[in-house]
mmCIF file of N, CA and C in Angstrom:
data_model
loop_
_atom_site.group_PDB
_atom_site.id
_atom_site.type_symbol
_atom_site.label_atom_id
_atom_site.label_comp_id
_atom_site.label_asym_id
_atom_site.label_seq_id
_atom_site.Cartn_x
_atom_site.Cartn_y
_atom_site.Cartn_z
ATOM 1 N N TRP A 1 -57.901 83.723 -49.318
ATOM 2 C CA TRP A 1 -57.758 84.171 -47.947
ATOM 3 C C TRP A 1 -56.848 83.195 -47.246
ATOM 4 N N GLU A 2 -55.792 83.686 -46.666
ATOM 5 C CA GLU A 2 -54.798 82.820 -46.050
ATOM 6 C C GLU A 2 -54.462 83.349 -44.667
ATOM 7 N N ILE A 3 -54.266 82.435 -43.731
ATOM 8 C CA ILE A 3 -53.878 82.822 -42.384
ATOM 9 C C ILE A 3 -52.403 83.172 -42.407
ATOM 10 N N ARG A 4 -52.087 84.398 -42.020
ATOM 11 C CA ARG A 4 -50.694 84.858 -42.055
ATOM 12 C C ARG A 4 -49.916 84.247 -40.912
ATOM 13 N N THR A 5 -48.660 84.002 -41.172
ATOM 14 C CA THR A 5 -47.791 83.475 -40.132
ATOM 15 C C THR A 5 -46.728 84.509 -39.797
ATOM 16 N N PHE A 6 -46.196 84.385 -38.608
ATOM 17 C CA PHE A 6 -45.127 85.245 -38.131
ATOM 18 C C PHE A 6 -43.949 84.332 -37.828
ATOM 19 N N GLY A 7 -43.091 84.137 -38.810
ATOM 20 C CA GLY A 7 -42.023 83.154 -38.654
ATOM 21 C C GLY A 7 -42.638 81.761 -38.667
ATOM 22 N N LEU A 8 -42.440 81.031 -37.608
ATOM 23 C CA LEU A 8 -43.019 79.693 -37.496
ATOM 24 C C LEU A 8 -44.388 79.698 -36.822
ATOM 25 N N PHE A 9 -44.877 80.868 -36.412
ATOM 26 C CA PHE A 9 -46.090 80.943 -35.611
ATOM 27 C C PHE A 9 -47.235 81.597 -36.377
ATOM 28 N N SER A 10 -48.464 81.186 -36.021
ATOM 29 C CA SER A 10 -49.676 81.767 -36.590
ATOM 30 C C SER A 10 -50.629 82.079 -35.437
ATOM 31 N N PRO A 11 -51.765 82.714 -35.712
ATOM 32 C CA PRO A 11 -52.706 83.037 -34.631
ATOM 33 C C PRO A 11 -53.172 81.818 -33.833
ATOM 34 N N ILE A 12 -53.173 80.654 -34.430
ATOM 35 C CA ILE A 12 -53.602 79.457 -33.706
ATOM 36 C C ILE A 12 -52.676 79.169 -32.530
ATOM 37 N N HIS A 13 -51.416 79.594 -32.622
ATOM 38 C CA HIS A 13 -50.481 79.395 -31.512
ATOM 39 C C HIS A 13 -50.861 80.275 -30.317
ATOM 40 N N ILE A 14 -51.380 81.462 -30.578
ATOM 41 C CA ILE A 14 -51.863 82.321 -29.494
ATOM 42 C C ILE A 14 -53.037 81.639 -28.798
ATOM 43 N N LEU A 15 -53.941 81.060 -29.583
ATOM 44 C CA LEU A 15 -55.077 80.334 -29.022
ATOM 45 C C LEU A 15 -54.589 79.186 -28.139
ATOM 46 N N SER A 16 -53.542 78.507 -28.545
ATOM 47 C CA SER A 16 -52.994 77.407 -27.743
ATOM 48 C C SER A 16 -52.497 77.917 -26.394
ATOM 49 N N LEU A 17 -51.819 79.046 -26.389
ATOM 50 C CA LEU A 17 -51.325 79.609 -25.130
ATOM 51 C C LEU A 17 -52.486 80.043 -24.227
ATOM 52 N N VAL A 18 -53.489 80.660 -24.804
ATOM 53 C CA VAL A 18 -54.659 81.083 -24.026
ATOM 54 C C VAL A 18 -55.367 79.858 -23.440
ATOM 55 N N THR A 19 -55.464 78.791 -24.214
ATOM 56 C CA THR A 19 -56.099 77.561 -23.741
ATOM 57 C C THR A 19 -55.322 76.952 -22.579
ATOM 58 N N LEU A 20 -54.005 76.898 -22.701
ATOM 59 C CA LEU A 20 -53.194 76.359 -21.610
ATOM 60 C C LEU A 20 -53.349 77.198 -20.342
ATOM 61 N N TYR A 21 -53.379 78.499 -20.484
ATOM 62 C CA TYR A 21 -53.576 79.375 -19.328
ATOM 63 C C TYR A 21 -54.955 79.143 -18.707
ATOM 64 N N GLY A 22 -55.976 79.005 -19.548
ATOM 65 C CA GLY A 22 -57.324 78.738 -19.043
ATOM 66 C C GLY A 22 -57.403 77.413 -18.302
ATOM 67 N N LEU A 23 -56.725 76.403 -18.815
ATOM 68 C CA LEU A 23 -56.687 75.113 -18.118
ATOM 69 C C LEU A 23 -56.023 75.253 -16.749
ATOM 70 N N TYR A 24 -54.914 75.988 -16.708
ATOM 71 C CA TYR A 24 -54.214 76.228 -15.452
ATOM 72 C C TYR A 24 -55.140 76.898 -14.439
ATOM 73 N N LYS A 25 -55.849 77.959 -14.885
ATOM 74 C CA LYS A 25 -56.761 78.672 -13.992
ATOM 75 C C LYS A 25 -57.930 77.780 -13.569
ATOM 76 N N GLY A 26 -58.476 77.011 -14.498
ATOM 77 C CA GLY A 26 -59.605 76.134 -14.181
ATOM 78 C C GLY A 26 -59.245 75.082 -13.149
ATOM 79 N N VAL A 27 -58.083 74.465 -13.300
ATOM 80 C CA VAL A 27 -57.643 73.469 -12.324
ATOM 81 C C VAL A 27 -57.394 74.142 -10.972
ATOM 82 N N GLY A 28 -56.826 75.339 -10.995
ATOM 83 C CA GLY A 28 -56.616 76.079 -9.751
ATOM 84 C C GLY A 28 -57.924 76.369 -9.026
ATOM 85 N N HIS A 29 -58.957 76.739 -9.776
ATOM 86 C CA HIS A 29 -60.275 76.992 -9.174
ATOM 87 C C HIS A 29 -60.835 75.702 -8.564
ATOM 88 N N ALA A 30 -60.692 74.590 -9.262
ATOM 89 C CA ALA A 30 -61.210 73.316 -8.753
ATOM 90 C C ALA A 30 -60.474 72.908 -7.477
ATOM 91 N N ARG A 31 -59.168 73.058 -7.478
ATOM 92 C CA ARG A 31 -58.383 72.674 -6.296
ATOM 93 C C ARG A 31 -58.712 73.558 -5.091
ATOM 94 N N ALA A 32 -59.069 74.812 -5.361
ATOM 95 C CA ALA A 32 -59.438 75.734 -4.280
ATOM 96 C C ALA A 32 -60.923 75.636 -3.928
ATOM 97 N N ARG A 33 -61.617 74.671 -4.527
ATOM 98 C CA ARG A 33 -63.044 74.434 -4.281
ATOM 99 C C ARG A 33 -63.941 75.593 -4.722
ATOM 100 N N ARG A 34 -63.484 76.349 -5.691
ATOM 101 C CA ARG A 34 -64.323 77.405 -6.283
ATOM 102 C C ARG A 34 -64.993 76.797 -7.521
ATOM 103 N N ILE A 35 -65.983 75.966 -7.270
ATOM 104 C CA ILE A 35 -66.572 75.135 -8.316
ATOM 105 C C ILE A 35 -67.288 75.965 -9.376
ATOM 106 N N ALA A 36 -67.996 77.007 -8.974
ATOM 107 C CA ALA A 36 -68.700 77.837 -9.968
ATOM 108 C C ALA A 36 -67.704 78.512 -10.913
ATOM 109 N N LEU A 37 -66.586 79.015 -10.373
ATOM 110 C CA LEU A 37 -65.561 79.620 -11.239
ATOM 111 C C LEU A 37 -64.915 78.568 -12.135
ATOM 112 N N HIS A 38 -64.683 77.396 -11.575
ATOM 113 C CA HIS A 38 -64.127 76.295 -12.371
ATOM 114 C C HIS A 38 -65.066 75.956 -13.528
ATOM 115 N N ARG A 39 -66.352 75.851 -13.221
ATOM 116 C CA ARG A 39 -67.342 75.508 -14.250
ATOM 117 C C ARG A 39 -67.354 76.551 -15.358
ATOM 118 N N ARG A 40 -67.375 77.835 -14.977
ATOM 119 C CA ARG A 40 -67.397 78.904 -15.990
ATOM 120 C C ARG A 40 -66.119 78.905 -16.830
ATOM 121 N N THR A 41 -64.984 78.662 -16.183
ATOM 122 C CA THR A 41 -63.715 78.631 -16.913
ATOM 123 C C THR A 41 -63.716 77.492 -17.929
ATOM 124 N N MET A 42 -64.173 76.329 -17.510
ATOM 125 C CA MET A 42 -64.194 75.178 -18.414
ATOM 126 C C MET A 42 -65.204 75.378 -19.557
ATOM 127 N N GLN A 43 -66.338 76.008 -19.253
ATOM 128 C CA GLN A 43 -67.317 76.274 -20.306
ATOM 129 C C GLN A 43 -66.756 77.265 -21.323
ATOM 130 N N ALA A 44 -66.066 78.273 -20.845
ATOM 131 C CA ALA A 44 -65.456 79.248 -21.757
ATOM 132 C C ALA A 44 -64.375 78.589 -22.605
ATOM 133 N N LEU A 45 -63.589 77.715 -22.004
ATOM 134 C CA LEU A 45 -62.570 76.996 -22.773
ATOM 135 C C LEU A 45 -63.212 76.129 -23.838
ATOM 136 N N TYR A 46 -64.274 75.440 -23.474
ATOM 137 C CA TYR A 46 -64.955 74.565 -24.422
ATOM 138 C C TYR A 46 -65.483 75.359 -25.609
ATOM 139 N N LEU A 47 -66.189 76.434 -25.301
ATOM 140 C CA LEU A 47 -66.757 77.274 -26.363
ATOM 141 C C LEU A 47 -65.661 77.926 -27.203
ATOM 142 N N GLY A 48 -64.678 78.515 -26.539
ATOM 143 C CA GLY A 48 -63.626 79.223 -27.264
ATOM 144 C C GLY A 48 -62.685 78.313 -28.015
ATOM 145 N N ALA A 49 -62.190 77.285 -27.344
ATOM 146 C CA ALA A 49 -61.201 76.425 -27.988
ATOM 147 C C ALA A 49 -61.806 75.649 -29.151
ATOM 148 N N LEU A 50 -62.970 75.072 -28.940
ATOM 149 C CA LEU A 50 -63.576 74.318 -30.043
ATOM 150 C C LEU A 50 -64.094 75.232 -31.142
ATOM 151 N N GLY A 51 -64.754 76.310 -30.747
ATOM 152 C CA GLY A 51 -65.320 77.217 -31.753
ATOM 153 C C GLY A 51 -64.255 77.927 -32.565
ATOM 154 N N ILE A 52 -63.301 78.523 -31.885
ATOM 155 C CA ILE A 52 -62.265 79.278 -32.591
ATOM 156 C C ILE A 52 -61.346 78.350 -33.371
ATOM 157 N N ALA A 53 -60.955 77.239 -32.759
ATOM 158 C CA ALA A 53 -60.097 76.288 -33.480
ATOM 159 C C ALA A 53 -60.818 75.735 -34.705
ATOM 160 N N GLY A 54 -62.113 75.489 -34.570
ATOM 161 C CA GLY A 54 -62.881 75.000 -35.711
ATOM 162 C C GLY A 54 -62.945 76.015 -36.842
ATOM 163 N N ILE A 55 -63.057 77.277 -36.475
ATOM 164 C CA ILE A 55 -63.080 78.331 -37.487
ATOM 165 C C ILE A 55 -61.745 78.387 -38.228
ATOM 166 N N PHE A 56 -60.647 78.343 -37.463
ATOM 167 C CA PHE A 56 -59.326 78.349 -38.103
ATOM 168 C C PHE A 56 -59.144 77.120 -38.999
ATOM 169 N N THR A 57 -59.653 75.979 -38.552
ATOM 170 C CA THR A 57 -59.486 74.737 -39.309
ATOM 171 C C THR A 57 -60.223 74.791 -40.637
ATOM 172 N N LEU A 58 -61.405 75.391 -40.650
ATOM 173 C CA LEU A 58 -62.219 75.412 -41.869
ATOM 174 C C LEU A 58 -62.023 76.672 -42.703
ATOM 175 N N ALA A 59 -61.054 77.491 -42.363
ATOM 176 C CA ALA A 59 -60.807 78.715 -43.128
ATOM 177 C C ALA A 59 -60.346 78.384 -44.547
ATOM 178 N N PRO A 60 -60.735 79.197 -45.512
ATOM 179 C CA PRO A 60 -60.289 78.968 -46.887
ATOM 180 C C PRO A 60 -58.762 78.946 -46.961
ATOM 181 N N GLY A 61 -58.249 78.056 -47.790
ATOM 182 C CA GLY A 61 -56.811 77.907 -47.935
ATOM 183 C C GLY A 61 -56.244 76.825 -47.035
ATOM 184 N N ARG A 62 -57.048 76.316 -46.112
ATOM 185 C CA ARG A 62 -56.612 75.256 -45.221
ATOM 186 C C ARG A 62 -57.015 73.901 -45.813
ATOM 187 N N ILE A 63 -56.350 72.853 -45.399
ATOM 188 C CA ILE A 63 -56.625 71.523 -45.940
ATOM 189 C C ILE A 63 -58.053 71.084 -45.629
ATOM 190 N N MET A 64 -58.507 71.302 -44.393
ATOM 191 C CA MET A 64 -59.851 70.847 -44.028
ATOM 192 C C MET A 64 -60.944 71.603 -44.792
ATOM 193 N N HIS A 65 -60.659 72.828 -45.214
ATOM 194 C CA HIS A 65 -61.629 73.546 -46.045
ATOM 195 C C HIS A 65 -61.823 72.804 -47.359
ATOM 196 N N ARG A 66 -60.721 72.354 -47.948
ATOM 197 C CA ARG A 66 -60.822 71.598 -49.204
ATOM 198 C C ARG A 66 -61.495 70.252 -48.987
ATOM 199 N N VAL A 67 -61.240 69.596 -47.855
ATOM 200 C CA VAL A 67 -61.859 68.303 -47.578
ATOM 201 C C VAL A 67 -63.369 68.457 -47.424
ATOM 202 N N VAL A 68 -63.803 69.467 -46.677
ATOM 203 C CA VAL A 68 -65.225 69.641 -46.390
ATOM 204 C C VAL A 68 -65.980 70.250 -47.568
ATOM 205 N N PHE A 69 -65.420 71.291 -48.189
ATOM 206 C CA PHE A 69 -66.138 72.024 -49.228
ATOM 207 C C PHE A 69 -65.736 71.648 -50.643
ATOM 208 N N GLY A 70 -64.711 70.836 -50.811
ATOM 209 C CA GLY A 70 -64.261 70.442 -52.135
ATOM 210 C C GLY A 70 -63.113 71.304 -52.614
ATOM 211 N N VAL A 71 -62.305 70.749 -53.487
ATOM 212 C CA VAL A 71 -61.095 71.429 -53.959
ATOM 213 C C VAL A 71 -61.432 72.711 -54.697
ATOM 214 N N ASP A 72 -62.431 72.651 -55.583
ATOM 215 C CA ASP A 72 -62.731 73.806 -56.425
ATOM 216 C C ASP A 72 -63.821 74.699 -55.846
ATOM 217 N N ALA A 73 -64.335 74.350 -54.678
ATOM 218 C CA ALA A 73 -65.428 75.149 -54.116
ATOM 219 C C ALA A 73 -64.903 76.492 -53.647
ATOM 220 N N GLY A 74 -65.512 77.546 -54.149
ATOM 221 C CA GLY A 74 -65.158 78.878 -53.670
ATOM 222 C C GLY A 74 -65.830 79.136 -52.331
ATOM 223 N N PHE A 75 -65.342 80.087 -51.615
ATOM 224 C CA PHE A 75 -65.962 80.400 -50.340
ATOM 225 C C PHE A 75 -67.050 81.423 -50.608
ATOM 226 N N PRO A 76 -68.314 81.108 -50.257
ATOM 227 C CA PRO A 76 -69.423 81.968 -50.664
ATOM 228 C C PRO A 76 -69.529 83.289 -49.915
ATOM 229 N N LEU A 77 -68.860 83.434 -48.762
ATOM 230 C CA LEU A 77 -69.002 84.657 -47.987
ATOM 231 C C LEU A 77 -67.719 85.465 -47.988
ATOM 232 N N ASN A 78 -67.880 86.745 -47.895
ATOM 233 C CA ASN A 78 -66.750 87.631 -47.699
ATOM 234 C C ASN A 78 -66.126 87.278 -46.347
ATOM 235 N N PRO A 79 -64.807 87.129 -46.254
ATOM 236 C CA PRO A 79 -64.189 86.742 -44.979
ATOM 237 C C PRO A 79 -64.509 87.693 -43.830
ATOM 238 N N PHE A 80 -64.674 88.969 -44.113
ATOM 239 C CA PHE A 80 -64.997 89.921 -43.062
ATOM 240 C C PHE A 80 -66.422 89.716 -42.546
ATOM 241 N N VAL A 81 -67.348 89.412 -43.445
ATOM 242 C CA VAL A 81 -68.721 89.115 -43.029
ATOM 243 C C VAL A 81 -68.735 87.829 -42.207
ATOM 244 N N LEU A 82 -67.980 86.843 -42.635
ATOM 245 C CA LEU A 82 -67.884 85.587 -41.898
ATOM 246 C C LEU A 82 -67.313 85.833 -40.505
ATOM 247 N N ALA A 83 -66.243 86.600 -40.407
ATOM 248 C CA ALA A 83 -65.616 86.879 -39.112
ATOM 249 C C ALA A 83 -66.590 87.612 -38.188
ATOM 250 N N ALA A 84 -67.346 88.556 -38.722
ATOM 251 C CA ALA A 84 -68.327 89.278 -37.912
ATOM 252 C C ALA A 84 -69.425 88.334 -37.424
ATOM 253 N N GLY A 85 -69.884 87.451 -38.279
ATOM 254 C CA GLY A 85 -70.902 86.476 -37.880
ATOM 255 C C GLY A 85 -70.406 85.537 -36.802
ATOM 256 N N ILE A 86 -69.176 85.108 -36.935
ATOM 257 C CA ILE A 86 -68.591 84.216 -35.932
ATOM 258 C C ILE A 86 -68.436 84.954 -34.603
ATOM 259 N N ALA A 87 -67.972 86.184 -34.666
ATOM 260 C CA ALA A 87 -67.816 86.970 -33.447
ATOM 261 C C ALA A 87 -69.161 87.156 -32.750
ATOM 262 N N LEU A 88 -70.213 87.412 -33.508
ATOM 263 C CA LEU A 88 -71.537 87.565 -32.918
ATOM 264 C C LEU A 88 -72.033 86.256 -32.312
ATOM 265 N N ALA A 89 -71.764 85.138 -32.976
ATOM 266 C CA ALA A 89 -72.169 83.840 -32.438
ATOM 267 C C ALA A 89 -71.439 83.538 -31.132
ATOM 268 N N LEU A 90 -70.145 83.830 -31.087
ATOM 269 C CA LEU A 90 -69.385 83.614 -29.857
ATOM 270 C C LEU A 90 -69.873 84.529 -28.743
ATOM 271 N N LEU A 91 -70.177 85.770 -29.071
ATOM 272 C CA LEU A 91 -70.710 86.697 -28.084
ATOM 273 C C LEU A 91 -72.045 86.209 -27.551
ATOM 274 N N ALA A 92 -72.897 85.726 -28.440
ATOM 275 C CA ALA A 92 -74.199 85.208 -28.009
ATOM 276 C C ALA A 92 -74.011 84.004 -27.091
ATOM 277 N N GLY A 93 -73.096 83.110 -27.420
ATOM 278 C CA GLY A 93 -72.819 81.959 -26.564
ATOM 279 C C GLY A 93 -72.311 82.373 -25.201
ATOM 280 N N TRP A 94 -71.433 83.364 -25.183
ATOM 281 C CA TRP A 94 -70.903 83.853 -23.919
ATOM 282 C C TRP A 94 -72.010 84.473 -23.078
ATOM 283 N N LEU A 95 -72.894 85.236 -23.705
ATOM 284 C CA LEU A 95 -73.993 85.854 -22.966
ATOM 285 C C LEU A 95 -74.946 84.803 -22.395
ATOM 286 N N VAL A 96 -75.193 83.744 -23.146
ATOM 287 C CA VAL A 96 -76.047 82.666 -22.642
ATOM 288 C C VAL A 96 -75.396 82.007 -21.437
ATOM 289 N N LEU A 97 -74.103 81.704 -21.531
ATOM 290 C CA LEU A 97 -73.404 81.093 -20.400
ATOM 291 C C LEU A 97 -73.402 82.028 -19.187
ATOM 292 N N ARG A 98 -73.224 83.290 -19.430
ATOM 293 C CA ARG A 98 -73.198 84.276 -18.340
ATOM 294 C C ARG A 98 -74.562 84.391 -17.680
ATOM 295 N N ALA A 99 -75.626 84.320 -18.475
ATOM 296 C CA ALA A 99 -76.979 84.440 -17.928
ATOM 297 C C ALA A 99 -77.357 83.205 -17.112
ATOM 298 N N ARG A 100 -76.739 82.068 -17.384
ATOM 299 C CA ARG A 100 -77.064 80.836 -16.685
ATOM 300 C C ARG A 100 -76.146 80.576 -15.500
ATOM 301 N N ARG A 101 -75.560 81.614 -14.953
ATOM 302 C CA ARG A 101 -74.645 81.454 -13.821
ATOM 303 C C ARG A 101 -75.333 80.676 -12.705
ATOM 304 N N LEU A 102 -74.585 79.767 -12.157
ATOM 305 C CA LEU A 102 -75.085 78.992 -11.031
ATOM 306 C C LEU A 102 -74.521 79.590 -9.748
ATOM 307 N N PRO A 103 -75.250 79.475 -8.655
ATOM 308 C CA PRO A 103 -74.734 80.018 -7.394
ATOM 309 C C PRO A 103 -73.483 79.269 -6.961
ATOM 310 N N GLU A 104 -72.669 79.956 -6.167
ATOM 311 C CA GLU A 104 -71.433 79.342 -5.666
ATOM 312 C C GLU A 104 -71.783 78.066 -4.921
ATOM 313 N N ALA A 105 -71.016 76.997 -5.183
ATOM 314 C CA ALA A 105 -71.267 75.711 -4.510
ATOM 315 C C ALA A 105 -70.343 75.559 -3.321
#
């Protein structure tokens, strides 16, 4: 299983652009004193950027996959099952963050 590239770019580059946009919006919310929106934006960035980037980093065929799981270690899960599990975990995290909304400060 290999992450496909489009010329010099791969899906991780899209994540980088989304992260930069989220940072821009989060700082804008803080400067406008919309603290609850700033908090939610930063929490979403934390969950998404670390979680998704970590998934890409540990994907089979990547260097960190070999470092963590060993050179000859096969990947025990079907990539589609893994992707579905990750998507469900991210959805669950988002729902928890959404349920814990704090009132506007």
